[in-house]
Amino acid sequence: MASTTSGDVLPTGSRVFITFPDLFFIPEFVIGGLVWILVASTRVEPANPLGWVMFVSVFCFVGTTLWFFIFVCGGNQSSIWPAVDAGFHFLAVVFYLSASVDLAYITFVYGLNLPTFDILKIYRLDISAVVMSHVATLLYFLHAIFSAIRWKRA
């Protein structure tokens, strides 16, 4: 049985691409970027809930990108980083879950009156954004759970 007596709980460098909870970085990055692009390409009359969805998608996209580069560069070797890792991903789960519910509700209400084909195209983009938002929530949730398990083991 291998032991980790060297104290490096979190991976650095290219090990980020092969360790279990950290291999979620790339799908989170891609799916979060898709949510950002899909929401930005639609137009919905009550823009306020979509503003929250845009904030969440941009915040998590930038946060995941910075977090990924911190891991790759090896700046995560302090003893506090496993807790911060779990905390960031749980915050991302809460944010994305609230944004997903808001986006799904607005899309449902918007879909009740579809008068023209152009609006149907936008409605389909909104549906895609809802699906991608829920997938991003699931990815961040899995990453948060396994980061919390790793934190408790450290």
Short mmCIF file of N, CA and C in Angstrom, two decimals:
data_model
loop_
_atom_site.label_atom_id
_atom_site.label_comp_id
_atom_site.label_asym_id
_atom_site.label_seq_id
_atom_site.Cartn_x
_atom_site.Cartn_y
_atom_site.Cartn_z
N MET A 1 0.84 -1.17 0.00
CA MET A 1 0.00 0.00 0.00
C MET A 1 0.89 1.24 0.00
N ALA A 2 0.61 2.14 -0.89
CA ALA A 2 1.42 3.36 -1.01
C ALA A 2 1.00 4.37 0.04
N SER A 3 1.98 5.04 0.59
CA SER A 3 1.66 6.08 1.56
C SER A 3 2.11 7.43 1.02
N THR A 4 1.46 8.46 1.51
CA THR A 4 1.80 9.82 1.08
C THR A 4 2.46 10.53 2.25
N THR A 5 3.69 10.18 2.54
CA THR A 5 4.39 10.80 3.65
C THR A 5 5.08 12.09 3.25
N SER A 6 5.16 12.36 1.96
CA SER A 6 5.84 13.57 1.52
C SER A 6 5.00 14.82 1.75
N GLY A 7 3.73 14.68 2.05
CA GLY A 7 2.89 15.82 2.35
C GLY A 7 2.22 16.46 1.14
N ASP A 8 2.48 15.95 -0.04
CA ASP A 8 1.85 16.54 -1.22
C ASP A 8 0.48 15.89 -1.44
N VAL A 9 -0.52 16.50 -0.87
CA VAL A 9 -1.87 15.98 -0.95
C VAL A 9 -2.48 16.29 -2.31
N LEU A 10 -2.25 17.47 -2.80
CA LEU A 10 -2.81 17.89 -4.08
C LEU A 10 -1.79 17.70 -5.19
N PRO A 11 -2.25 17.29 -6.36
CA PRO A 11 -1.31 17.07 -7.46
C PRO A 11 -0.81 18.38 -8.06
N THR A 12 0.34 18.30 -8.70
CA THR A 12 0.89 19.45 -9.40
C THR A 12 1.32 19.01 -10.79
N GLY A 13 1.54 19.97 -11.66
CA GLY A 13 2.03 19.69 -13.00
C GLY A 13 1.08 18.84 -13.81
N SER A 14 1.64 17.89 -14.53
CA SER A 14 0.81 17.06 -15.42
C SER A 14 0.01 16.01 -14.65
N ARG A 15 0.29 15.82 -13.36
CA ARG A 15 -0.51 14.87 -12.57
C ARG A 15 -1.94 15.35 -12.39
N VAL A 16 -2.20 16.63 -12.64
CA VAL A 16 -3.57 17.17 -12.55
C VAL A 16 -4.46 16.48 -13.59
N PHE A 17 -3.88 16.08 -14.71
CA PHE A 17 -4.67 15.47 -15.78
C PHE A 17 -5.02 14.01 -15.51
N ILE A 18 -4.39 13.37 -14.51
CA ILE A 18 -4.63 11.95 -14.29
C ILE A 18 -5.16 11.63 -12.90
N THR A 19 -5.19 12.58 -11.97
CA THR A 19 -5.75 12.32 -10.65
C THR A 19 -7.26 12.49 -10.70
N PHE A 20 -7.96 11.71 -9.87
CA PHE A 20 -9.39 11.60 -10.06
C PHE A 20 -10.20 12.88 -9.89
N PRO A 21 -10.23 13.52 -8.74
CA PRO A 21 -11.14 14.67 -8.74
C PRO A 21 -10.68 15.81 -9.63
N ASP A 22 -9.37 15.86 -9.90
CA ASP A 22 -8.85 16.99 -10.66
C ASP A 22 -9.00 16.84 -12.16
N LEU A 23 -9.31 15.65 -12.61
CA LEU A 23 -9.54 15.51 -14.05
C LEU A 23 -10.88 16.10 -14.46
N PHE A 24 -11.67 16.55 -13.50
CA PHE A 24 -12.92 17.25 -13.81
C PHE A 24 -12.68 18.70 -14.25
N PHE A 25 -11.46 19.22 -14.09
CA PHE A 25 -11.18 20.60 -14.46
C PHE A 25 -11.51 20.88 -15.93
N ILE A 26 -11.07 20.02 -16.82
CA ILE A 26 -11.27 20.26 -18.25
C ILE A 26 -12.76 20.20 -18.62
N PRO A 27 -13.52 19.16 -18.20
CA PRO A 27 -14.96 19.20 -18.52
C PRO A 27 -15.69 20.39 -17.89
N GLU A 28 -15.32 20.78 -16.67
CA GLU A 28 -15.93 21.96 -16.06
C GLU A 28 -15.64 23.20 -16.87
N PHE A 29 -14.42 23.30 -17.34
CA PHE A 29 -14.00 24.44 -18.16
C PHE A 29 -14.80 24.48 -19.46
N VAL A 30 -14.92 23.35 -20.13
CA VAL A 30 -15.60 23.29 -21.43
C VAL A 30 -17.11 23.51 -21.28
N ILE A 31 -17.74 22.79 -20.36
CA ILE A 31 -19.19 22.90 -20.17
C ILE A 31 -19.55 24.29 -19.64
N GLY A 32 -18.76 24.81 -18.70
CA GLY A 32 -19.00 26.17 -18.20
C GLY A 32 -18.88 27.21 -19.30
N GLY A 33 -17.91 27.03 -20.18
CA GLY A 33 -17.77 27.93 -21.33
C GLY A 33 -18.95 27.83 -22.27
N LEU A 34 -19.48 26.62 -22.45
CA LEU A 34 -20.67 26.45 -23.29
C LEU A 34 -21.88 27.15 -22.68
N VAL A 35 -22.04 27.04 -21.37
CA VAL A 35 -23.15 27.74 -20.71
C VAL A 35 -23.02 29.24 -20.94
N TRP A 36 -21.83 29.75 -20.76
CA TRP A 36 -21.56 31.17 -20.96
C TRP A 36 -21.91 31.59 -22.39
N ILE A 37 -21.46 30.83 -23.36
CA ILE A 37 -21.71 31.16 -24.77
C ILE A 37 -23.19 31.05 -25.11
N LEU A 38 -23.85 29.99 -24.65
CA LEU A 38 -25.27 29.79 -24.98
C LEU A 38 -26.16 30.86 -24.37
N VAL A 39 -25.89 31.23 -23.12
CA VAL A 39 -26.70 32.26 -22.48
C VAL A 39 -26.42 33.61 -23.13
N ALA A 40 -25.17 33.87 -23.49
CA ALA A 40 -24.83 35.15 -24.10
C ALA A 40 -25.42 35.29 -25.50
N SER A 41 -25.71 34.16 -26.16
CA SER A 41 -26.21 34.23 -27.53
C SER A 41 -27.74 34.30 -27.60
N THR A 42 -28.41 34.30 -26.47
CA THR A 42 -29.87 34.37 -26.47
C THR A 42 -30.34 35.74 -26.02
N ARG A 43 -31.61 35.99 -26.25
CA ARG A 43 -32.20 37.22 -25.73
C ARG A 43 -33.56 36.88 -25.11
N VAL A 44 -33.68 37.21 -23.88
CA VAL A 44 -34.90 36.94 -23.13
C VAL A 44 -35.32 38.25 -22.48
N GLU A 45 -36.61 38.48 -22.44
CA GLU A 45 -37.12 39.75 -21.93
C GLU A 45 -36.79 39.99 -20.46
N PRO A 46 -37.04 39.10 -19.53
CA PRO A 46 -36.61 39.41 -18.15
C PRO A 46 -35.12 39.10 -18.02
N ALA A 47 -34.30 40.11 -18.23
CA ALA A 47 -32.85 39.90 -18.28
C ALA A 47 -32.21 39.72 -16.91
N ASN A 48 -32.89 40.09 -15.85
CA ASN A 48 -32.29 40.01 -14.53
C ASN A 48 -31.88 38.59 -14.12
N PRO A 49 -32.74 37.57 -14.23
CA PRO A 49 -32.26 36.22 -13.88
C PRO A 49 -31.14 35.75 -14.78
N LEU A 50 -31.15 36.15 -16.04
CA LEU A 50 -30.06 35.75 -16.92
C LEU A 50 -28.77 36.47 -16.56
N GLY A 51 -28.86 37.62 -15.95
CA GLY A 51 -27.67 38.30 -15.44
C GLY A 51 -27.00 37.46 -14.36
N TRP A 52 -27.80 36.84 -13.49
CA TRP A 52 -27.25 35.96 -12.46
C TRP A 52 -26.61 34.73 -13.11
N VAL A 53 -27.24 34.17 -14.11
CA VAL A 53 -26.68 33.01 -14.80
C VAL A 53 -25.36 33.38 -15.47
N MET A 54 -25.30 34.56 -16.09
CA MET A 54 -24.05 35.01 -16.70
C MET A 54 -22.97 35.23 -15.65
N PHE A 55 -23.33 35.83 -14.52
CA PHE A 55 -22.35 36.03 -13.46
C PHE A 55 -21.79 34.69 -12.99
N VAL A 56 -22.67 33.73 -12.75
CA VAL A 56 -22.23 32.42 -12.27
C VAL A 56 -21.34 31.74 -13.28
N SER A 57 -21.75 31.74 -14.54
CA SER A 57 -20.95 31.05 -15.55
C SER A 57 -19.58 31.71 -15.75
N VAL A 58 -19.53 33.03 -15.74
CA VAL A 58 -18.25 33.72 -15.89
C VAL A 58 -17.40 33.54 -14.64
N PHE A 59 -18.00 33.67 -13.46
CA PHE A 59 -17.27 33.49 -12.20
C PHE A 59 -16.66 32.10 -12.11
N CYS A 60 -17.45 31.07 -12.40
CA CYS A 60 -16.95 29.71 -12.30
C CYS A 60 -15.95 29.40 -13.42
N PHE A 61 -16.15 29.95 -14.60
CA PHE A 61 -15.21 29.75 -15.70
C PHE A 61 -13.85 30.35 -15.35
N VAL A 62 -13.85 31.58 -14.89
CA VAL A 62 -12.59 32.25 -14.52
C VAL A 62 -11.98 31.58 -13.29
N GLY A 63 -12.81 31.27 -12.31
CA GLY A 63 -12.31 30.60 -11.10
C GLY A 63 -11.70 29.24 -11.39
N THR A 64 -12.35 28.46 -12.22
CA THR A 64 -11.82 27.15 -12.59
C THR A 64 -10.53 27.29 -13.38
N THR A 65 -10.47 28.27 -14.26
CA THR A 65 -9.24 28.49 -15.02
C THR A 65 -8.09 28.87 -14.10
N LEU A 66 -8.31 29.80 -13.19
CA LEU A 66 -7.26 30.19 -12.24
C LEU A 66 -6.87 29.01 -11.34
N TRP A 67 -7.87 28.30 -10.86
CA TRP A 67 -7.63 27.15 -9.99
C TRP A 67 -6.80 26.09 -10.72
N PHE A 68 -7.12 25.84 -12.00
CA PHE A 68 -6.39 24.88 -12.81
C PHE A 68 -4.93 25.31 -12.97
N PHE A 69 -4.68 26.59 -13.25
CA PHE A 69 -3.31 27.06 -13.41
C PHE A 69 -2.54 27.03 -12.10
N ILE A 70 -3.21 27.28 -10.98
CA ILE A 70 -2.55 27.16 -9.68
C ILE A 70 -2.11 25.71 -9.46
N PHE A 71 -2.97 24.77 -9.81
CA PHE A 71 -2.64 23.36 -9.65
C PHE A 71 -1.51 22.95 -10.59
N VAL A 72 -1.57 23.37 -11.84
CA VAL A 72 -0.55 22.98 -12.81
C VAL A 72 0.81 23.58 -12.43
N CYS A 73 0.83 24.82 -11.97
CA CYS A 73 2.09 25.48 -11.61
C CYS A 73 2.64 25.03 -10.26
N GLY A 74 1.85 24.31 -9.48
CA GLY A 74 2.34 23.80 -8.20
C GLY A 74 2.22 24.77 -7.04
N GLY A 75 1.36 25.74 -7.15
CA GLY A 75 1.17 26.71 -6.08
C GLY A 75 0.20 26.26 -5.02
N ASN A 76 -0.14 24.99 -4.99
CA ASN A 76 -1.18 24.49 -4.10
C ASN A 76 -0.63 23.54 -3.04
N GLN A 77 0.59 23.73 -2.59
CA GLN A 77 1.20 22.77 -1.68
C GLN A 77 1.13 23.14 -0.21
N SER A 78 0.43 24.19 0.14
CA SER A 78 0.23 24.54 1.54
C SER A 78 -0.85 23.62 2.13
N SER A 79 -0.90 23.52 3.43
CA SER A 79 -1.86 22.61 4.07
C SER A 79 -3.30 23.12 3.99
N ILE A 80 -3.50 24.38 3.66
CA ILE A 80 -4.85 24.93 3.59
C ILE A 80 -5.53 24.66 2.25
N TRP A 81 -4.77 24.34 1.23
CA TRP A 81 -5.32 24.22 -0.12
C TRP A 81 -6.36 23.12 -0.29
N PRO A 82 -6.27 21.95 0.35
CA PRO A 82 -7.36 20.98 0.19
C PRO A 82 -8.71 21.50 0.68
N ALA A 83 -8.72 22.26 1.78
CA ALA A 83 -9.96 22.83 2.28
C ALA A 83 -10.48 23.91 1.33
N VAL A 84 -9.58 24.73 0.81
CA VAL A 84 -9.99 25.78 -0.13
C VAL A 84 -10.52 25.16 -1.42
N ASP A 85 -9.90 24.06 -1.84
CA ASP A 85 -10.36 23.35 -3.03
C ASP A 85 -11.79 22.86 -2.86
N ALA A 86 -12.06 22.19 -1.75
CA ALA A 86 -13.41 21.71 -1.48
C ALA A 86 -14.39 22.88 -1.34
N GLY A 87 -13.97 23.94 -0.66
CA GLY A 87 -14.85 25.10 -0.48
C GLY A 87 -15.20 25.78 -1.79
N PHE A 88 -14.22 25.95 -2.67
CA PHE A 88 -14.49 26.57 -3.97
C PHE A 88 -15.49 25.76 -4.77
N HIS A 89 -15.32 24.45 -4.78
CA HIS A 89 -16.21 23.64 -5.59
C HIS A 89 -17.62 23.54 -4.99
N PHE A 90 -17.73 23.56 -3.66
CA PHE A 90 -19.07 23.60 -3.07
C PHE A 90 -19.75 24.94 -3.35
N LEU A 91 -19.01 26.03 -3.32
CA LEU A 91 -19.58 27.32 -3.69
C LEU A 91 -20.03 27.31 -5.15
N ALA A 92 -19.23 26.72 -6.02
CA ALA A 92 -19.60 26.62 -7.43
C ALA A 92 -20.86 25.79 -7.60
N VAL A 93 -21.02 24.73 -6.81
CA VAL A 93 -22.23 23.90 -6.89
C VAL A 93 -23.46 24.72 -6.49
N VAL A 94 -23.37 25.44 -5.40
CA VAL A 94 -24.51 26.25 -4.94
C VAL A 94 -24.85 27.31 -5.98
N PHE A 95 -23.82 27.99 -6.50
CA PHE A 95 -24.06 29.01 -7.52
C PHE A 95 -24.69 28.40 -8.76
N TYR A 96 -24.11 27.33 -9.28
CA TYR A 96 -24.62 26.74 -10.52
C TYR A 96 -26.01 26.13 -10.33
N LEU A 97 -26.29 25.57 -9.16
CA LEU A 97 -27.62 25.02 -8.93
C LEU A 97 -28.67 26.13 -8.94
N SER A 98 -28.38 27.24 -8.29
CA SER A 98 -29.34 28.34 -8.30
C SER A 98 -29.49 28.93 -9.70
N ALA A 99 -28.39 29.04 -10.43
CA ALA A 99 -28.45 29.57 -11.80
C ALA A 99 -29.19 28.61 -12.72
N SER A 100 -29.00 27.31 -12.53
CA SER A 100 -29.69 26.33 -13.37
C SER A 100 -31.20 26.37 -13.16
N VAL A 101 -31.60 26.50 -11.91
CA VAL A 101 -33.04 26.57 -11.62
C VAL A 101 -33.63 27.84 -12.20
N ASP A 102 -32.95 28.97 -12.02
CA ASP A 102 -33.43 30.24 -12.61
C ASP A 102 -33.54 30.13 -14.13
N LEU A 103 -32.52 29.59 -14.76
CA LEU A 103 -32.51 29.47 -16.21
C LEU A 103 -33.60 28.53 -16.70
N ALA A 104 -33.81 27.42 -16.00
CA ALA A 104 -34.86 26.48 -16.40
C ALA A 104 -36.24 27.12 -16.26
N TYR A 105 -36.46 27.87 -15.19
CA TYR A 105 -37.76 28.53 -15.00
C TYR A 105 -38.01 29.57 -16.08
N ILE A 106 -37.03 30.41 -16.35
CA ILE A 106 -37.18 31.45 -17.37
C ILE A 106 -37.40 30.82 -18.74
N THR A 107 -36.70 29.75 -19.02
CA THR A 107 -36.87 29.06 -20.31
C THR A 107 -38.27 28.46 -20.41
N PHE A 108 -38.76 27.88 -19.32
CA PHE A 108 -40.10 27.32 -19.33
C PHE A 108 -41.16 28.39 -19.56
N VAL A 109 -41.04 29.50 -18.86
CA VAL A 109 -42.00 30.59 -19.02
C VAL A 109 -41.91 31.17 -20.42
N TYR A 110 -40.70 31.31 -20.92
CA TYR A 110 -40.49 31.86 -22.26
C TYR A 110 -41.06 30.92 -23.33
N GLY A 111 -41.02 29.61 -23.07
CA GLY A 111 -41.51 28.64 -24.05
C GLY A 111 -43.02 28.54 -24.12
N LEU A 112 -43.73 29.15 -23.19
CA LEU A 112 -45.18 29.08 -23.23
C LEU A 112 -45.78 29.85 -24.40
N ASN A 113 -45.11 30.90 -24.87
CA ASN A 113 -45.60 31.67 -26.02
C ASN A 113 -44.48 31.74 -27.06
N LEU A 114 -44.56 30.89 -28.04
CA LEU A 114 -43.58 30.88 -29.13
C LEU A 114 -44.26 31.26 -30.44
N PRO A 115 -44.34 32.54 -30.75
CA PRO A 115 -45.09 32.95 -31.94
C PRO A 115 -44.35 32.73 -33.26
N THR A 116 -43.04 32.89 -33.31
CA THR A 116 -42.35 32.83 -34.60
C THR A 116 -41.20 31.83 -34.57
N PHE A 117 -40.70 31.53 -35.76
CA PHE A 117 -39.61 30.57 -35.88
C PHE A 117 -38.31 31.10 -35.29
N ASP A 118 -38.06 32.41 -35.40
CA ASP A 118 -36.84 32.99 -34.83
C ASP A 118 -36.79 32.81 -33.32
N ILE A 119 -37.92 32.96 -32.68
CA ILE A 119 -37.98 32.78 -31.24
C ILE A 119 -37.81 31.30 -30.88
N LEU A 120 -38.28 30.39 -31.74
CA LEU A 120 -38.09 28.96 -31.52
C LEU A 120 -36.60 28.61 -31.52
N LYS A 121 -35.83 29.24 -32.41
CA LYS A 121 -34.39 29.01 -32.45
C LYS A 121 -33.74 29.46 -31.13
N ILE A 122 -34.13 30.62 -30.63
CA ILE A 122 -33.60 31.11 -29.36
C ILE A 122 -34.03 30.22 -28.20
N TYR A 123 -35.26 29.73 -28.27
CA TYR A 123 -35.77 28.82 -27.25
C TYR A 123 -34.94 27.54 -27.20
N ARG A 124 -34.57 27.04 -28.36
CA ARG A 124 -33.73 25.83 -28.40
C ARG A 124 -32.35 26.11 -27.82
N LEU A 125 -31.81 27.29 -28.07
CA LEU A 125 -30.53 27.66 -27.45
C LEU A 125 -30.66 27.74 -25.93
N ASP A 126 -31.80 28.25 -25.47
CA ASP A 126 -32.04 28.31 -24.02
C ASP A 126 -32.13 26.91 -23.42
N ILE A 127 -32.79 26.00 -24.12
CA ILE A 127 -32.88 24.62 -23.64
C ILE A 127 -31.49 24.00 -23.56
N SER A 128 -30.67 24.26 -24.57
CA SER A 128 -29.29 23.75 -24.54
C SER A 128 -28.52 24.34 -23.36
N ALA A 129 -28.73 25.61 -23.09
CA ALA A 129 -28.06 26.24 -21.95
C ALA A 129 -28.52 25.62 -20.63
N VAL A 130 -29.80 25.29 -20.52
CA VAL A 130 -30.31 24.66 -19.31
C VAL A 130 -29.66 23.29 -19.11
N VAL A 131 -29.58 22.51 -20.17
CA VAL A 131 -28.98 21.18 -20.08
C VAL A 131 -27.50 21.30 -19.69
N MET A 132 -26.77 22.18 -20.37
CA MET A 132 -25.35 22.35 -20.07
C MET A 132 -25.14 22.89 -18.65
N SER A 133 -26.04 23.73 -18.20
CA SER A 133 -25.94 24.27 -16.84
C SER A 133 -26.12 23.16 -15.81
N HIS A 134 -27.05 22.26 -16.05
CA HIS A 134 -27.24 21.14 -15.13
C HIS A 134 -26.06 20.17 -15.18
N VAL A 135 -25.48 19.97 -16.35
CA VAL A 135 -24.29 19.12 -16.46
C VAL A 135 -23.13 19.76 -15.71
N ALA A 136 -22.97 21.07 -15.83
CA ALA A 136 -21.91 21.76 -15.10
C ALA A 136 -22.14 21.64 -13.59
N THR A 137 -23.39 21.74 -13.16
CA THR A 137 -23.70 21.56 -11.74
C THR A 137 -23.28 20.17 -11.27
N LEU A 138 -23.59 19.17 -12.07
CA LEU A 138 -23.22 17.79 -11.71
C LEU A 138 -21.70 17.63 -11.64
N LEU A 139 -20.98 18.19 -12.62
CA LEU A 139 -19.52 18.09 -12.61
C LEU A 139 -18.91 18.76 -11.38
N TYR A 140 -19.38 19.97 -11.08
CA TYR A 140 -18.88 20.66 -9.89
C TYR A 140 -19.26 19.91 -8.61
N PHE A 141 -20.44 19.30 -8.58
CA PHE A 141 -20.85 18.53 -7.41
C PHE A 141 -19.94 17.33 -7.19
N LEU A 142 -19.66 16.59 -8.26
CA LEU A 142 -18.77 15.44 -8.14
C LEU A 142 -17.37 15.87 -7.71
N HIS A 143 -16.89 16.96 -8.30
CA HIS A 143 -15.58 17.47 -7.93
C HIS A 143 -15.56 17.90 -6.46
N ALA A 144 -16.63 18.53 -6.01
CA ALA A 144 -16.71 18.98 -4.62
C ALA A 144 -16.72 17.81 -3.65
N ILE A 145 -17.48 16.79 -3.96
CA ILE A 145 -17.56 15.61 -3.08
C ILE A 145 -16.20 14.94 -2.96
N PHE A 146 -15.56 14.69 -4.09
CA PHE A 146 -14.27 14.00 -4.04
C PHE A 146 -13.16 14.90 -3.49
N SER A 147 -13.28 16.20 -3.65
CA SER A 147 -12.31 17.12 -3.02
C SER A 147 -12.50 17.12 -1.50
N ALA A 148 -13.74 17.04 -1.05
CA ALA A 148 -14.00 16.98 0.39
C ALA A 148 -13.48 15.67 0.99
N ILE A 149 -13.64 14.58 0.25
CA ILE A 149 -13.10 13.30 0.72
C ILE A 149 -11.58 13.38 0.81
N ARG A 150 -10.95 13.96 -0.20
CA ARG A 150 -9.49 14.11 -0.19
C ARG A 150 -9.05 15.02 0.95
N TRP A 151 -9.80 16.08 1.21
CA TRP A 151 -9.47 17.01 2.30
C TRP A 151 -9.54 16.29 3.64
N LYS A 152 -10.57 15.49 3.85
CA LYS A 152 -10.73 14.79 5.12
C LYS A 152 -9.65 13.71 5.32
N ARG A 153 -9.15 13.16 4.23
CA ARG A 153 -8.09 12.17 4.32
C ARG A 153 -6.74 12.80 4.64
N ALA A 154 -6.57 14.05 4.28
CA ALA A 154 -5.25 14.70 4.44
C ALA A 154 -4.91 15.00 5.88
#
